[in-house]
Short mmCIF file of C-alpha atoms (C1' of nucleotides) in Angstrom, two decimals:
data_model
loop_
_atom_site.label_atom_id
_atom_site.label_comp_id
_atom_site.label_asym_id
_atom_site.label_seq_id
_atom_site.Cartn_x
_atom_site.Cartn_y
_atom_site.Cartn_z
CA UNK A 20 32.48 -25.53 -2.53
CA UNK A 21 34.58 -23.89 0.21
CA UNK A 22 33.99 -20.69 2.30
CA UNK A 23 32.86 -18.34 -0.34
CA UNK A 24 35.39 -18.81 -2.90
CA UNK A 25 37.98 -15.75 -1.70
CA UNK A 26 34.93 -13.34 -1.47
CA UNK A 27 34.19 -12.02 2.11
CA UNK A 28 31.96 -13.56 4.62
CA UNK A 29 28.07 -11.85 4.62
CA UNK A 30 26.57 -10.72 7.45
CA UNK A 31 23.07 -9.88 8.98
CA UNK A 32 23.84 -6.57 7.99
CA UNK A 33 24.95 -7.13 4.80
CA UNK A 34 21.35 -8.91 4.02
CA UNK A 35 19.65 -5.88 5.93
CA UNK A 36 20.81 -3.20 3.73
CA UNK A 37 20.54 -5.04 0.31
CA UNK A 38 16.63 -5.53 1.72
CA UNK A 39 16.36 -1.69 2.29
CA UNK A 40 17.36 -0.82 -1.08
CA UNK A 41 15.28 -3.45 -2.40
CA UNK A 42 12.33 -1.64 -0.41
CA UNK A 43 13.25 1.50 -2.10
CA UNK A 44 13.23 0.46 -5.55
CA UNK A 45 10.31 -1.91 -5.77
CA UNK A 46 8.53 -2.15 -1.89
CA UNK A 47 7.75 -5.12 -0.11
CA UNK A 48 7.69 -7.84 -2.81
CA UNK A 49 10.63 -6.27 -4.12
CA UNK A 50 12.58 -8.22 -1.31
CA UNK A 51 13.39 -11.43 -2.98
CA UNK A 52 15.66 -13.85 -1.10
CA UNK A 53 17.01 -15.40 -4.36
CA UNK A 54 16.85 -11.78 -6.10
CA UNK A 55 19.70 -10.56 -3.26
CA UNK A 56 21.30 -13.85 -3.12
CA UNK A 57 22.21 -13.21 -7.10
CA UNK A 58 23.06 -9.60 -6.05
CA UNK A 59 25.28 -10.53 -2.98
CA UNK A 60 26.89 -13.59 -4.98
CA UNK A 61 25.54 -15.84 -2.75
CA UNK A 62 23.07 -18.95 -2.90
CA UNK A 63 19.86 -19.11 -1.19
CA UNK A 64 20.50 -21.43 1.02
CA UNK A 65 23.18 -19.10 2.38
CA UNK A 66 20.59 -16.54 3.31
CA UNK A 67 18.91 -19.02 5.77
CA UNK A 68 21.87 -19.13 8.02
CA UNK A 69 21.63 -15.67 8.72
CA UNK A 70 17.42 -14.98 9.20
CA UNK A 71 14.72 -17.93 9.62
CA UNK A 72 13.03 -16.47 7.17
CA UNK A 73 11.76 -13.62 4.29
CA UNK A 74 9.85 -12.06 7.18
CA UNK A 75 13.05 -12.05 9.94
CA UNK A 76 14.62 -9.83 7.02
CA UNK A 77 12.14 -7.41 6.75
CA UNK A 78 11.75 -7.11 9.78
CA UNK A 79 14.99 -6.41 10.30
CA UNK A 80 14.89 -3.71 7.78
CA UNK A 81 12.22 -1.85 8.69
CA UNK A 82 13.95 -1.20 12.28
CA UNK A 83 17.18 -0.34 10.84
CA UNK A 84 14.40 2.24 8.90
CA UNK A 85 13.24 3.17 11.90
CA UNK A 86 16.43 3.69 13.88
CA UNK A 87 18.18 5.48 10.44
CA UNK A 88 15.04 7.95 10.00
CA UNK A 89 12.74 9.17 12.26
CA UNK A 90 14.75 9.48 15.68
CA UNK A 91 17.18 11.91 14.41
CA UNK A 92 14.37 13.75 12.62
CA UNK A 93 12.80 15.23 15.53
CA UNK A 94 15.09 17.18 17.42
CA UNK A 95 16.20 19.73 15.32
CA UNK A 96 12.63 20.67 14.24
CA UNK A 97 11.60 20.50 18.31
CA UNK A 98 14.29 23.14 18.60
CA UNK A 99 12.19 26.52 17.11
CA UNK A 100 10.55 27.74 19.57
CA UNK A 101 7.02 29.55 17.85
CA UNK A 102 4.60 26.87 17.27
CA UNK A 103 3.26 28.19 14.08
CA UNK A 104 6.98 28.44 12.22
CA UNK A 105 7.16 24.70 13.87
CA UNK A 106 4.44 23.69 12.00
CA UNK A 107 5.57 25.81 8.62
CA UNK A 108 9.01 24.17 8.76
CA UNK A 109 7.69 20.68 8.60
CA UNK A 110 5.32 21.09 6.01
CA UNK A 111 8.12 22.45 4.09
CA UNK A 112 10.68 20.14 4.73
CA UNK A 113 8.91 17.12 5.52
CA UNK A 114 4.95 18.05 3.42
CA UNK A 115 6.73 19.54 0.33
CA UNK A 116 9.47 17.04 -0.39
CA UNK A 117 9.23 13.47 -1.96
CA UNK A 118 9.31 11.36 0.85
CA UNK A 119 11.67 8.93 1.46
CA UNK A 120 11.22 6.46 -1.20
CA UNK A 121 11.56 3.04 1.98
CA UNK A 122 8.35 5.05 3.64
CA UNK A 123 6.25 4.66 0.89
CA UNK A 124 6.92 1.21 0.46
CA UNK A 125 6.30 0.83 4.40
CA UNK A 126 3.14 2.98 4.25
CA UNK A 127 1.65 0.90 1.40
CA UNK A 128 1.43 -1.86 3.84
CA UNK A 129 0.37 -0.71 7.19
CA UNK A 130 -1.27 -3.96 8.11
CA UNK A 131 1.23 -6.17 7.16
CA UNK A 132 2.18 -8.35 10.51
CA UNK A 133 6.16 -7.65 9.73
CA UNK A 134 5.54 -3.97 9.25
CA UNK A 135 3.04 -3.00 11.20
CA UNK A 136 4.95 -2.65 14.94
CA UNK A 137 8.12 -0.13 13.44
CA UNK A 138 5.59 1.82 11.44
CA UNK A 139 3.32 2.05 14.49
CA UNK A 140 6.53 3.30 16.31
CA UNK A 141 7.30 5.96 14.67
CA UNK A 142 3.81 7.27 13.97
CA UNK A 143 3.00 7.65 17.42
CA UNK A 144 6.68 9.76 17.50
CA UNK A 145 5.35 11.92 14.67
CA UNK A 146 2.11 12.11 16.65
CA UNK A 147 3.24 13.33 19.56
CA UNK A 148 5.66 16.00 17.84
CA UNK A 149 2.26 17.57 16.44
CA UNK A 150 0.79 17.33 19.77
CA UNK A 151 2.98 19.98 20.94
CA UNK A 152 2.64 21.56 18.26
CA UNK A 153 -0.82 22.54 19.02
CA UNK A 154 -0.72 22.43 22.73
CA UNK A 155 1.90 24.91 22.59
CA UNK A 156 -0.47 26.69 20.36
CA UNK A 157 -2.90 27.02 23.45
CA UNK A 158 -5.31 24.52 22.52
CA UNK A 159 -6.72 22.18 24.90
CA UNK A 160 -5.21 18.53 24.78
CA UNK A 161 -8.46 17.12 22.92
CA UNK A 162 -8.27 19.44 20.96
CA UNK A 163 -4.41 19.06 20.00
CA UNK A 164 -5.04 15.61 19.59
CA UNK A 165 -7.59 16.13 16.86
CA UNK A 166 -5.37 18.64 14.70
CA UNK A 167 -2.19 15.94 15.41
CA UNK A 168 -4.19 13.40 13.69
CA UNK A 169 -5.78 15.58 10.72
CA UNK A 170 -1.87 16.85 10.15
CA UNK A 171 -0.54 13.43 9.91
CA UNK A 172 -3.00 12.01 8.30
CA UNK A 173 -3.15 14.54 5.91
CA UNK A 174 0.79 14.08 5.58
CA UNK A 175 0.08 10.47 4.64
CA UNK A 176 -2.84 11.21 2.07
CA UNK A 177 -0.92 14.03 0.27
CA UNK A 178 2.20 11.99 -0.53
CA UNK A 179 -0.20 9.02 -1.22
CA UNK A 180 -2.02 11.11 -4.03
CA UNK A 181 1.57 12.40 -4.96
CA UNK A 182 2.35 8.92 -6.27
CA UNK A 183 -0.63 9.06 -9.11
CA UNK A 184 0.66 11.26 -11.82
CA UNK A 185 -2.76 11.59 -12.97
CA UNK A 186 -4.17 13.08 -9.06
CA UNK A 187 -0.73 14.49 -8.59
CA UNK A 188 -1.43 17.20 -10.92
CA UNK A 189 -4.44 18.19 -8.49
CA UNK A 190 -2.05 19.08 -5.95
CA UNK A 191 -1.36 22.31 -4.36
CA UNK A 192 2.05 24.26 -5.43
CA UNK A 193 2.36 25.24 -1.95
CA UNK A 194 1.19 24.66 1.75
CA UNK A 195 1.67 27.57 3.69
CA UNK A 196 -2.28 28.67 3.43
CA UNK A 197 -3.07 25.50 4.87
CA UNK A 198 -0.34 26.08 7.99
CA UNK A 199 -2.36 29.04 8.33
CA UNK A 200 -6.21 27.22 8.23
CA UNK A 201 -4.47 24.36 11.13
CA UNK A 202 -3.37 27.07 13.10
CA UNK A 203 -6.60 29.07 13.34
CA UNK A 204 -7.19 29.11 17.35
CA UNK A 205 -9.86 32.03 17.60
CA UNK A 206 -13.09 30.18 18.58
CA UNK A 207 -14.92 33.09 17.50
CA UNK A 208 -15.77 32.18 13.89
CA UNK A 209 -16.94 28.76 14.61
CA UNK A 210 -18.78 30.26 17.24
CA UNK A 211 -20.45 32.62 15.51
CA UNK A 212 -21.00 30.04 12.26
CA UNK A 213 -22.57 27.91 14.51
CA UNK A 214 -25.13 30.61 15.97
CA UNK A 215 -26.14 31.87 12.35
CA UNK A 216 -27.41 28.12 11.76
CA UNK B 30 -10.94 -34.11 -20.87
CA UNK B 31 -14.39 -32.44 -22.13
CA UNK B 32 -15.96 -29.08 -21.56
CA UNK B 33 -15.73 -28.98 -17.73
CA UNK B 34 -17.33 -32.67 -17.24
CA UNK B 35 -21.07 -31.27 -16.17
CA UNK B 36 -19.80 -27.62 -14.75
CA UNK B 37 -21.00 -24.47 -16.10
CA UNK B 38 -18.84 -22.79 -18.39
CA UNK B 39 -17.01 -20.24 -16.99
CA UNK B 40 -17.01 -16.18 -18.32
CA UNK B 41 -15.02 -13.48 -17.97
CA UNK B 42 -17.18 -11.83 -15.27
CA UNK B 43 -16.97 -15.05 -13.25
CA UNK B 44 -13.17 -14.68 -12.77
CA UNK B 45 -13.28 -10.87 -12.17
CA UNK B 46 -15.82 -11.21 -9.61
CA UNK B 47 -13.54 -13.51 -7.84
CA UNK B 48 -10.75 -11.42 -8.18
CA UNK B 49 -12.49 -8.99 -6.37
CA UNK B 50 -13.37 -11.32 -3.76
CA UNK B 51 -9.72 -12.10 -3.50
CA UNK B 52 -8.70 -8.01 -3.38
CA UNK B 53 -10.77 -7.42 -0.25
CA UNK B 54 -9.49 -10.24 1.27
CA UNK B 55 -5.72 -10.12 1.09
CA UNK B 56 -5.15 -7.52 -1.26
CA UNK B 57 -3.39 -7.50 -4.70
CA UNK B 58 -1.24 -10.54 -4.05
CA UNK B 59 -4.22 -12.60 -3.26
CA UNK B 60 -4.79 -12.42 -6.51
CA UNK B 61 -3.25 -15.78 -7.83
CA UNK B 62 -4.45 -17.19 -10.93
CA UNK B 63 -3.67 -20.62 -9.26
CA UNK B 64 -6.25 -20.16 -6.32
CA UNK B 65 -8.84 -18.68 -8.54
CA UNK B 66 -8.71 -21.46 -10.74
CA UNK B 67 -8.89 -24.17 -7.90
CA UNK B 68 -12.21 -21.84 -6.05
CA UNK B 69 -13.54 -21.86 -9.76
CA UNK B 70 -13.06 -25.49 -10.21
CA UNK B 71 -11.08 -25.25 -12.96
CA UNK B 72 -7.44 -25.42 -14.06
CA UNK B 73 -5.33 -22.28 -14.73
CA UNK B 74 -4.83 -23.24 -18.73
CA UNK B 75 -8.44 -22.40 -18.77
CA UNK B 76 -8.01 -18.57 -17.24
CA UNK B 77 -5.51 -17.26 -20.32
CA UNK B 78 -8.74 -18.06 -22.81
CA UNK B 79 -10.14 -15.43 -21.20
CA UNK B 80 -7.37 -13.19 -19.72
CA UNK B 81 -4.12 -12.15 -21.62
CA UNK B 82 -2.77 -12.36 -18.24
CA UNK B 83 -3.00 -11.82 -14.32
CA UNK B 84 -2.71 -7.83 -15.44
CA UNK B 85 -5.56 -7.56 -17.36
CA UNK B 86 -7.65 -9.54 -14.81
CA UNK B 87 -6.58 -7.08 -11.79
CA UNK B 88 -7.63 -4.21 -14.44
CA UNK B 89 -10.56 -5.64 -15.26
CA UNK B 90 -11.30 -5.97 -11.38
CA UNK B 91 -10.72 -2.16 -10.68
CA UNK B 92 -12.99 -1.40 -13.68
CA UNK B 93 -15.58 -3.05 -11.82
CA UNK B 94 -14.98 -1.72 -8.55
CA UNK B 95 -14.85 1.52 -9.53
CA UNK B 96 -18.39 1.62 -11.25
CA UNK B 97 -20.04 0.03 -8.37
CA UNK B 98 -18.68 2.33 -6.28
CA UNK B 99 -17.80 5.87 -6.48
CA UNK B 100 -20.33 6.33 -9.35
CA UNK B 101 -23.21 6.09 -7.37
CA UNK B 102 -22.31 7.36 -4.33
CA UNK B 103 -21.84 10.70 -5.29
CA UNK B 104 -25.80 12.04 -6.84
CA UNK B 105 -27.20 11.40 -3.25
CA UNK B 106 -24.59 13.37 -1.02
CA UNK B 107 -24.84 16.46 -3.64
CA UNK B 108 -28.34 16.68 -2.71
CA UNK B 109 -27.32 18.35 0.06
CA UNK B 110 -27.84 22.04 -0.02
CA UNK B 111 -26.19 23.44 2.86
CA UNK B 112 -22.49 23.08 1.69
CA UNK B 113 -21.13 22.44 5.68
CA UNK B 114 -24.31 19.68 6.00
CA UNK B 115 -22.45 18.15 2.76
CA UNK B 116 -19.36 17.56 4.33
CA UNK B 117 -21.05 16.71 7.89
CA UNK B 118 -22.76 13.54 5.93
CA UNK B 119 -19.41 13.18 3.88
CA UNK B 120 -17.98 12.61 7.13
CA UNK B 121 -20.31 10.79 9.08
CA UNK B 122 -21.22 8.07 6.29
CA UNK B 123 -17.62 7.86 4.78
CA UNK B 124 -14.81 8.69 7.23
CA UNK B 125 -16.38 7.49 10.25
CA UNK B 126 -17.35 4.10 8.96
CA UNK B 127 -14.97 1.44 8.02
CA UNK B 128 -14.03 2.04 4.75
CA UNK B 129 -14.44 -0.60 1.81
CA UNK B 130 -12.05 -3.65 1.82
CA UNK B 131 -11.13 -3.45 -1.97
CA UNK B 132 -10.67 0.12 -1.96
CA UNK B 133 -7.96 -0.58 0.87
CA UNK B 134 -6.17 -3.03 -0.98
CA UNK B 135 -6.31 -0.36 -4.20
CA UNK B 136 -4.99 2.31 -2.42
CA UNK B 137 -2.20 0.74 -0.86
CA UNK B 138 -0.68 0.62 -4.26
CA UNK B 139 -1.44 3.24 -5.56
CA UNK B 140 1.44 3.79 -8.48
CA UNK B 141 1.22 -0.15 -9.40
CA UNK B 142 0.26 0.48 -13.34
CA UNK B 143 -2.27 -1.78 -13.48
CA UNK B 144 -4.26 0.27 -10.66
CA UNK B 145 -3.20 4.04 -10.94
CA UNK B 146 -5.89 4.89 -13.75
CA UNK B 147 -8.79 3.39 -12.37
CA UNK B 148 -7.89 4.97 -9.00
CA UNK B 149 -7.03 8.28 -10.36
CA UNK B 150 -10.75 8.39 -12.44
CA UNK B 151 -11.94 7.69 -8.64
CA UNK B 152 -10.03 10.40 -6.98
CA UNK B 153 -10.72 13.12 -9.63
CA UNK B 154 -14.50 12.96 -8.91
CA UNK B 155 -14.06 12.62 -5.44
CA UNK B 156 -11.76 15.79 -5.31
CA UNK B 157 -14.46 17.55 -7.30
CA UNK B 158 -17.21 16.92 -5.09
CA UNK B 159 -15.25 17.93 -2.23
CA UNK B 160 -13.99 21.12 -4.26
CA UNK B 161 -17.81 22.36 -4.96
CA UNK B 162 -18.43 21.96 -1.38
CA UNK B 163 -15.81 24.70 -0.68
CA UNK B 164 -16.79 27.05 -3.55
CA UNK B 165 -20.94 26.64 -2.62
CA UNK B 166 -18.72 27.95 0.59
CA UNK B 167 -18.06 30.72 -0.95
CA UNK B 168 -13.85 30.50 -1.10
CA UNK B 169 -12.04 31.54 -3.97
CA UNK B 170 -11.32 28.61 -6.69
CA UNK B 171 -7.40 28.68 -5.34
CA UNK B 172 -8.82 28.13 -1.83
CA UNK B 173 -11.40 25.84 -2.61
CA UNK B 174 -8.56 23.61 -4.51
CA UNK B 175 -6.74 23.67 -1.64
CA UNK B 176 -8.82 22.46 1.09
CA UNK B 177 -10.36 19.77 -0.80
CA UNK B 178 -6.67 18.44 -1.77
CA UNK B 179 -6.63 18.82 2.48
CA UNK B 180 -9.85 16.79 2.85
CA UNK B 181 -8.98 14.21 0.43
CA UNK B 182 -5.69 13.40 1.77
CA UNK B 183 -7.31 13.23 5.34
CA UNK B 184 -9.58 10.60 4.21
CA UNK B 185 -6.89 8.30 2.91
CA UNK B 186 -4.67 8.76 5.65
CA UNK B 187 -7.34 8.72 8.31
CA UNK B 188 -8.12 5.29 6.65
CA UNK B 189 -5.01 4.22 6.56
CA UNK B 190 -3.93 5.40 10.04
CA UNK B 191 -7.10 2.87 11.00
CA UNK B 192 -5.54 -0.23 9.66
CA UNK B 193 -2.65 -0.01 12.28
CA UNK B 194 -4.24 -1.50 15.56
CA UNK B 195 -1.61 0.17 17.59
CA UNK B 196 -1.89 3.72 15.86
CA UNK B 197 -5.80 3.64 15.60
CA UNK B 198 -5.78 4.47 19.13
CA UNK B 199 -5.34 8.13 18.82
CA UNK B 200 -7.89 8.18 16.73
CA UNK B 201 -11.00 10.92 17.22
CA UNK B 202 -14.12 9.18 18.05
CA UNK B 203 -16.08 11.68 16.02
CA UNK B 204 -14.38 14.58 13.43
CA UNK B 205 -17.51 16.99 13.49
CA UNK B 206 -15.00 19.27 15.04
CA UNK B 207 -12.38 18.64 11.98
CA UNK B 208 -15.42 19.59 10.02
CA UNK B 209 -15.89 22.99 11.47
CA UNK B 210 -12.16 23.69 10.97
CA UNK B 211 -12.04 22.66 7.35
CA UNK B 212 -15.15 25.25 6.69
CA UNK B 213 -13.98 28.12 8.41
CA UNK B 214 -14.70 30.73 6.23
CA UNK B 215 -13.33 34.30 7.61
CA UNK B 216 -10.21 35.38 7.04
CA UNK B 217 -10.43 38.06 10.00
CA UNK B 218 -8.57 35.24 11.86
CA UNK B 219 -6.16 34.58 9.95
CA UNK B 220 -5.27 38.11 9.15
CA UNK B 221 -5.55 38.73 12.43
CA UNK B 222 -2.68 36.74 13.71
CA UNK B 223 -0.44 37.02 10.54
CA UNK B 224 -0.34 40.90 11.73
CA UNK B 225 0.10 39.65 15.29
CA UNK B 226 3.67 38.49 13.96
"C1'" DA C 23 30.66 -20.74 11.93
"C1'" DC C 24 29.21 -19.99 7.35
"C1'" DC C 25 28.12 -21.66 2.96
"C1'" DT C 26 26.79 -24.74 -1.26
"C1'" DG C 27 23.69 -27.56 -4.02
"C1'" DA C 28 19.96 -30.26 -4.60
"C1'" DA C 29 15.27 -30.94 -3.61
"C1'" DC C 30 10.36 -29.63 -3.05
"C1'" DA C 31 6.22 -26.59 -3.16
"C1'" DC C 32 3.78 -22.66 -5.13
"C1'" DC C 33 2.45 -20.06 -8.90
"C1'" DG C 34 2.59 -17.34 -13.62
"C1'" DT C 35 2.64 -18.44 -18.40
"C1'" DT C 36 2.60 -21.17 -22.84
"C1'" DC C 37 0.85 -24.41 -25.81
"C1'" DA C 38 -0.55 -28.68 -28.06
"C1'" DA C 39 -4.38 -31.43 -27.78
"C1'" DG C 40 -9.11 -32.38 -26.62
"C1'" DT C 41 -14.49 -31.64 -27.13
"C1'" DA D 30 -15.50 -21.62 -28.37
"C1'" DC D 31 -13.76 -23.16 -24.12
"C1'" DC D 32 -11.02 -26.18 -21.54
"C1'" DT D 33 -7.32 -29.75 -19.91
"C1'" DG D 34 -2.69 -31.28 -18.82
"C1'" DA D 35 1.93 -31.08 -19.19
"C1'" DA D 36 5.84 -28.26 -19.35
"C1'" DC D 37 8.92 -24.44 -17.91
"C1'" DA D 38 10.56 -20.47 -15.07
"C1'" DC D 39 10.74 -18.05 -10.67
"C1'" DC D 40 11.17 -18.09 -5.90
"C1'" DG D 41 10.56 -19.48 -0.67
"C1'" DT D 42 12.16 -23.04 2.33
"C1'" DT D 43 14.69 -27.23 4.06
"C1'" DC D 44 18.54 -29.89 4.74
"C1'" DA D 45 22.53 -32.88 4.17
"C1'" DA D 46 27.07 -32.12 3.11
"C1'" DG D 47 31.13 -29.32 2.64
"C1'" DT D 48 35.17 -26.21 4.65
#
DNA sequence: ACCTGAACACCGTTCAAGT
DNA sequence: ACCTGAACACCGTTCAAGT
C-alpha cells in the first residue's frame, strides 16, 4: 500500500517515546516491536527502517531517560548550601517518593549490555552529588566516598524492597533519623566503642 | 514414539533443577521451556505433564532456592554473641563476596508475581536477623527497625551497584568502616549537632 | 525516503495419540 | 503414568516490492 494511508510519517522519535512508556508500564520485555507497531498503526517491518534492531530502540530510550531525568535533577538540589538539609531534601524528595516508574524498569536490569552504559552514567552523577555532600560535611574524601556509596545504594535497596508489598510493609514511615545516623561526623563514639572492645 | 526410547524418565525435580541452572545463568528469561526440553532430551509436550505452565515451574524454582539458601544460613551467624561481631561476619561473608547468581536474577524482578512471595519469605527473615542485631545493641525497637531496613537495602543495592562494571569502581574495598557507622550507638552526637543548628 | 506484506525462526501452550 | 508430534499464536528479523 502507499505512504501510510493519509496518516503521518513516524519518526525515530516517535518509536523512542512509545518504547519509554512501554518501559514504564511493563520494563524491558515490555518493549515489543510488533506490540508498538499495533499501537503506532504501523507494520513491523516499518519499524526496521528507523532502528537495526529491538536493542537500537532501547537504547535509544534509555538516553532520552537519561537526558529527560537526571541532568536537570541536580542543580536545584546543589543549590542549598548546609550539607545536612542537602542530604534531608533528597531523601525527601528523591528517598520518600515512588520513583520514577522507567528507573525501576532500568534498575531491574543493570547488566543488561543495552542498559548498562546510561544507567552507569547517571549513577556516577548521583555519586558524585553525595560526594559533596559529605566532603562538604568535613569528612575526608575516603571517607565521603564510603557514605556516597552506602546512600545510593541504600537509595536503590529501599525502592527495590518498596516494590514487594509483602517487605514494603517493613519499611520505615520516615527517613529523617537515618539523615541524622549518615551525618554523624564526631569520631569520638567510634573511637571510644572501639577502645571498650 | 515410546517412553523416552532407553532415557530415564524425567520428574518434576529434574526440570526445576534445570530451571535453576537456567536462572543463574541468564536470569528469568532463560527460562524457556523450549531449551529445557532440548538440555533434558526431551520434547516440550512432555514438560506440561508435569508443569501447568512456565509459571509454576519458575515458582517451583524459587521454592527451591529459597530453602537451600537463606534457611540455613542464618543458625550459624546468630551464634555470634557480640551483636557488632554479628554484623562484622554479616558483612565480611555476605556483602563482600559475590553474591549468589540466582538470587541476582530473583531480585532483579522483584514485583514479577511469580517471584515476590518467595522473595518476600526471604527478606522477612533476613530483616529480622539484622533487626535483633540492633536491639542485642541495645536501640529502641523504632530504631532497631530502622537501621536494619538501612542495612538491608545496602545489601541489595551494594549488590546491584556490583553488576555494573563501570559503576563497581567506586566501590569500597572493605565496609568495616560502614559497619561502625551502622552501630553507633550514642545519641550524644546526634543531639549534639541537632542543638548546634 | 518511508512503508507494506510475506516469509522464517523461536518459543509458549494445547491436545490427540502413543506406550 | 509419562511422553511424542503436530498444530497454533506471538514476536523478532529480513527483504523484495511498493509509493
Amino acid at each position: 500500500m502507499a505512504s501510510r494511508a493519509g496518516r503521518r510519517l513516524l519518526t525515530r522519535d516517535d518509536w523512542t517515546r512509545a518504547a519509554l512508556e512501554a518501559l514504564a508500564e511493563g520494563g524491558v520485555t515490555a518493549v515489543s516491536v510488533e506490540r508498538l507497531a499495533k499501537k503506532l498503526g504501523a507494520t513491523r517491518g516499518s519499524f526496521y527502517w528507523h532502528f537495526r534492531d529491538r536493542g537500537e530502540l532501547i537504547e535509544a530510550a534509555v538516553a532520552r531517560w537519561e537526558r529527560e531525568n537526571t541532568i536537570e535533577l541536580i542543580p536545584p538540589a546543589e543549590a542549598i548550601g548546609d550539607p545536612v538539609e542537602r542530604l534531608r531534601h533528597l531523601f525527601r524528595e528523591v528517598y520518600e517518593r515512588e520513583v520514577d516508574a522507567v528507573e525501576l524498569a532500568l534498575a531491574s536490569a543493570p547488566d543488561e549490555p543495552l542498559v548498562a552504559p546510561g544507567l552507569a552514567r547517571v549513577v556516577r552523577m548521583r555519586l558524585d552529588f553525595l560526594r559533596r555532600i559529605f566532603s562538604d560535611l568535613g569528612l575526608p574524601d575516603a571517607e565521603a566516598d564510603e557514605r556516597a556509596w552506602l546512600a545510593y545504594a541504600f537509595y536503590i535497596g529501599h525502592h527495590q524492597l518498596g516494590r514487594n508489598p509483602a517487605t514494603r510493609a517493613s519499611r520505615p514511615g520516615r527517613l529523617d533519623p537515618l539523615v541524622e545516623l549518615l551525618t554523624v561526623t564526631n569520631s569520638r563514639d567510634r573511637d571510644q566503642r572501639r577502645d571498650a572492645r
